[in-house]
Coordinates of N, CA, C and O in Angstrom, one line a residue:
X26 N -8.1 1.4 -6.4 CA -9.4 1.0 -6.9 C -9.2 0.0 -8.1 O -8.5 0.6 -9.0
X27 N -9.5 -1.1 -8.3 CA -10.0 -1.7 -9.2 C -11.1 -1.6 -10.0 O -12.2 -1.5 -9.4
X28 N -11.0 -1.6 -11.6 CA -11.8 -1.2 -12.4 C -11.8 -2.5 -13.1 O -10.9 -3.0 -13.7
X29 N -13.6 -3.0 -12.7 CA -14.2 -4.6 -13.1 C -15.2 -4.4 -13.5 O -16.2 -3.8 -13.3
X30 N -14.5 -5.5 -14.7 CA -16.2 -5.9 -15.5 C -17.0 -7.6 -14.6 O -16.6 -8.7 -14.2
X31 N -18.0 -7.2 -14.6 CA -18.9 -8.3 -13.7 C -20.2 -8.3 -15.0 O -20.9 -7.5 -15.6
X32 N -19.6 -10.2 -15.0 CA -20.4 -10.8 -15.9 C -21.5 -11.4 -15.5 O -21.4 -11.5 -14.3
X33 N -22.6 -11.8 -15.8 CA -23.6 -13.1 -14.6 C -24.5 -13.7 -15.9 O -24.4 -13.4 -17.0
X34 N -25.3 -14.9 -15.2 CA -25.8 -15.3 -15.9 C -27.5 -14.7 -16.6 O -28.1 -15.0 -17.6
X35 N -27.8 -13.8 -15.5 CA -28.5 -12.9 -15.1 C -28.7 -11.4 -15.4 O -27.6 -10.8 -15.2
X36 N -29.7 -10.7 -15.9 CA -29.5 -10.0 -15.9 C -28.9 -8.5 -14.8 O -29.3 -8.4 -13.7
X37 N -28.2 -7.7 -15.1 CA -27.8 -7.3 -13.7 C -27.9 -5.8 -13.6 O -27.6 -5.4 -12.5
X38 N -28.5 -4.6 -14.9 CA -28.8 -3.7 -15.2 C -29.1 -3.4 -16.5 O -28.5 -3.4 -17.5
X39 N -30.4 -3.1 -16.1 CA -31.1 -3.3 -17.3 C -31.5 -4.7 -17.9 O -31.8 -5.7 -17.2
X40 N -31.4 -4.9 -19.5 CA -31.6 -6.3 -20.3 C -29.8 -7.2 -20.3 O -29.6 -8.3 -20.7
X41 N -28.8 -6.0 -19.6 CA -27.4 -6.6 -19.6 C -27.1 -7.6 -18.9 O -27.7 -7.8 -17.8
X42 N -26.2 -8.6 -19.1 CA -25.7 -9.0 -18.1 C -24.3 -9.2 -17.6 O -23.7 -10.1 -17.0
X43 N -23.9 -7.6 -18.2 CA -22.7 -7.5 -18.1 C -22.8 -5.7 -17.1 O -23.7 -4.9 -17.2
X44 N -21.6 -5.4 -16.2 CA -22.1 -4.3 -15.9 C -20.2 -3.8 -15.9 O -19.3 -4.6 -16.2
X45 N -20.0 -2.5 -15.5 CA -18.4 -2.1 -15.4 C -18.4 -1.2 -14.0 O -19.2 -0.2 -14.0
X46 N -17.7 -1.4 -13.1 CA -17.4 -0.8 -11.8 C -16.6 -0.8 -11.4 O -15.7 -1.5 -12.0
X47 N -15.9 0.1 -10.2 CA -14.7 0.1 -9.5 C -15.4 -0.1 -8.2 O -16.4 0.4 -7.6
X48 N -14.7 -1.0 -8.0 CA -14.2 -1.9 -6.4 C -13.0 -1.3 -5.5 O -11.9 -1.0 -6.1
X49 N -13.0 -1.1 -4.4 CA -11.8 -1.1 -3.2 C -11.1 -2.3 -3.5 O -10.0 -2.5 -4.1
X50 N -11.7 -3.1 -3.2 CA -10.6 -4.6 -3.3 C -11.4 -5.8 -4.3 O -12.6 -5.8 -4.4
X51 N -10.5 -6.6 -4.8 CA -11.4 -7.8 -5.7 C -11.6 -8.7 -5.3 O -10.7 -9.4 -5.0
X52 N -12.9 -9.1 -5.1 CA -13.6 -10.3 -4.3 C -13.1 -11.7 -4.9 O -12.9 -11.9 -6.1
X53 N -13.0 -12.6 -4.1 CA -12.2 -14.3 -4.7 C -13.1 -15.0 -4.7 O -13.8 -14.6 -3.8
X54 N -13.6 -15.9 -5.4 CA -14.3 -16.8 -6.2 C -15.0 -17.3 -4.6 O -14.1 -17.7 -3.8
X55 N -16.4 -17.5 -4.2 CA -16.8 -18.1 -3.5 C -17.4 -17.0 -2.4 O -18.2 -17.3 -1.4
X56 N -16.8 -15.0 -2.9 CA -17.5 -14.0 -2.3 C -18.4 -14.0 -2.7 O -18.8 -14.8 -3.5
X57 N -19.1 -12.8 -2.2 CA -20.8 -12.3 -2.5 C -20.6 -10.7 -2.8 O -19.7 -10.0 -2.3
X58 N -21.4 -10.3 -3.4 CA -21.5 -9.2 -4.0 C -23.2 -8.5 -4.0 O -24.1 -9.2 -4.5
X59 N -23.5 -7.3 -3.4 CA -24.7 -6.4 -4.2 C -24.5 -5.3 -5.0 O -24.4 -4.2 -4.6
X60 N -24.6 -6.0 -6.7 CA -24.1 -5.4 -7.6 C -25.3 -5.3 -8.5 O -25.6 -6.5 -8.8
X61 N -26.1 -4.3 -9.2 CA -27.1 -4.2 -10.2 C -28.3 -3.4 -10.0 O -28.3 -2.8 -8.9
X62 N -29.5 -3.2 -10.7 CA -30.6 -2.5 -10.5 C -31.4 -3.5 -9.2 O -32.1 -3.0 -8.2
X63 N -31.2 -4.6 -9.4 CA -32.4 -5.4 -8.2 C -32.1 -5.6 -6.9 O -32.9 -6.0 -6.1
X64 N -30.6 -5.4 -6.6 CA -29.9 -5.5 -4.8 C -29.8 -6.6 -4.9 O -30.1 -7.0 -3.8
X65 N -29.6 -7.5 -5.7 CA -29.5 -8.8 -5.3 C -28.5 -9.4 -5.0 O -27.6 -8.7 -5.4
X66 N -28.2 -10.8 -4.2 CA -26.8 -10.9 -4.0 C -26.8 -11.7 -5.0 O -27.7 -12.4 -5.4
X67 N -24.8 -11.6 -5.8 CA -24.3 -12.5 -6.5 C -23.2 -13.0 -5.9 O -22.5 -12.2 -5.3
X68 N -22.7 -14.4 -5.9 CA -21.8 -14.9 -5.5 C -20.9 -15.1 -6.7 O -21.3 -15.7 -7.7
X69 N -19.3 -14.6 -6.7 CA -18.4 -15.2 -7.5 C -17.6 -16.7 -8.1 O -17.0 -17.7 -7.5
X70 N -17.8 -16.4 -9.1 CA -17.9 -17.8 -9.6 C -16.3 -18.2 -9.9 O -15.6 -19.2 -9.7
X71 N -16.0 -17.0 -10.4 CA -14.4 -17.2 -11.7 C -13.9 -15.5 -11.4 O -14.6 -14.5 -11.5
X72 N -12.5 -15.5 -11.1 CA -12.0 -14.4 -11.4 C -10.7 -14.2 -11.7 O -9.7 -14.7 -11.3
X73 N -10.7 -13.3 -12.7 CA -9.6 -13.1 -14.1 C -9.0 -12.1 -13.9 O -9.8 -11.2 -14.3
X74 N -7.7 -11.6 -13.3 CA -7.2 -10.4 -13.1 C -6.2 -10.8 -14.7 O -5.6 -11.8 -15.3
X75 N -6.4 -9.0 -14.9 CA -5.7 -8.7 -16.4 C -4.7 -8.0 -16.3 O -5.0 -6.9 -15.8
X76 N -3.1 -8.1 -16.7 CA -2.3 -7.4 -16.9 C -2.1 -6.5 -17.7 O -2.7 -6.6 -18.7
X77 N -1.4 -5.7 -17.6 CA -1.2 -4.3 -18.6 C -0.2 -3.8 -18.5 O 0.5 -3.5 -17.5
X78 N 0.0 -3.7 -20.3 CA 1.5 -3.7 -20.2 C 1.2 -2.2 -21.5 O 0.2 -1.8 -21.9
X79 N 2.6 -1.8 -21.6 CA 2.7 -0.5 -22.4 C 1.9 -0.5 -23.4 O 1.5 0.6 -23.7
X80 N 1.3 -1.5 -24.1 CA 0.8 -1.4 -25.3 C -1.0 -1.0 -25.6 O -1.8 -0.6 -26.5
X81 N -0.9 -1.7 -24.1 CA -2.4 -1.9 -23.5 C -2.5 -1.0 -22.3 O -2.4 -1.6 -21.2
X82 N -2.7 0.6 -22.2 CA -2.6 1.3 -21.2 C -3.8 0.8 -20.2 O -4.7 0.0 -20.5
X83 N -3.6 1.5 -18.9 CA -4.7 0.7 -18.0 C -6.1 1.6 -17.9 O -7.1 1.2 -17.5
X84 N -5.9 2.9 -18.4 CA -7.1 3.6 -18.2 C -8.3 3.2 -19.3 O -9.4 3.3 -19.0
X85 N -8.0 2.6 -20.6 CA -8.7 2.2 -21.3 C -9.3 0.6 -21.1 O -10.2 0.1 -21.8
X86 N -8.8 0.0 -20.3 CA -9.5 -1.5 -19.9 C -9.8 -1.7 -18.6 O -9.6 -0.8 -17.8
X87 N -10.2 -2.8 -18.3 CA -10.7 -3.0 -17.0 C -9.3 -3.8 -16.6 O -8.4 -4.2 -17.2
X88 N -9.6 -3.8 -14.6 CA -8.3 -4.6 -14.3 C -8.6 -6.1 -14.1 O -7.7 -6.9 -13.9
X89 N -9.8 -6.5 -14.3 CA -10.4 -7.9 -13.7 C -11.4 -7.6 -14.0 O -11.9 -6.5 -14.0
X90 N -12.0 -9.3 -14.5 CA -13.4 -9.7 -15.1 C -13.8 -10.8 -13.6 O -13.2 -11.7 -13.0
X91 N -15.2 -10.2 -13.6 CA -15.6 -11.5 -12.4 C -16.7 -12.3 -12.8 O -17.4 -11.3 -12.6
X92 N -17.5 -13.1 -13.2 CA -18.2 -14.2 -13.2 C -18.8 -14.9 -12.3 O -18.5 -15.9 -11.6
X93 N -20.1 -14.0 -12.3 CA -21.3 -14.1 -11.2 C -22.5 -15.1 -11.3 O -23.0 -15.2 -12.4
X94 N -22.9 -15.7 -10.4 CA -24.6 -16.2 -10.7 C -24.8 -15.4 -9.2 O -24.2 -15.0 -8.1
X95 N -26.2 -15.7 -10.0 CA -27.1 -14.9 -8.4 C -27.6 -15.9 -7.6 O -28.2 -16.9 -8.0
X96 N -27.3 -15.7 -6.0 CA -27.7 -16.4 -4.8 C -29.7 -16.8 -4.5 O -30.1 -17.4 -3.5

């Protein structure tokens, strides 16, 4: 599981437009997503996988940020 923060320009729960989830697999720039309170689809825009290293354990960060607008 991957553990992602998904950004948009939109709001995506609640007044946020930031939300935090775990994924099976990480969608590549140009996928679609139904992620938030409204079912809407978002398409990925930008995606940032984050390394972690001893100093930076992995349970405390996310593994990848994605960068959404909505379709």
């Amino acid at each position: 599981m991957w553990r992602v923060q998904i950004n948009a320009d939109q709001p995506l729960q609640g007044n946020s437009g930031t939300v935090t989830v775990e994924l099976g697999i990480l969608p590549l720039p140009g996928d679609t997503l139904m992620v938030g309170d409204n079912n809407a689809q978002w398409r990925v825009v930008e995606r940032t996988i984050i390394v972690h290293d001893a100093t930076h354990p992995k349970k405390e960060y996310v593994d990848a940020v994605l960068q959404v607008t909505r379709i």
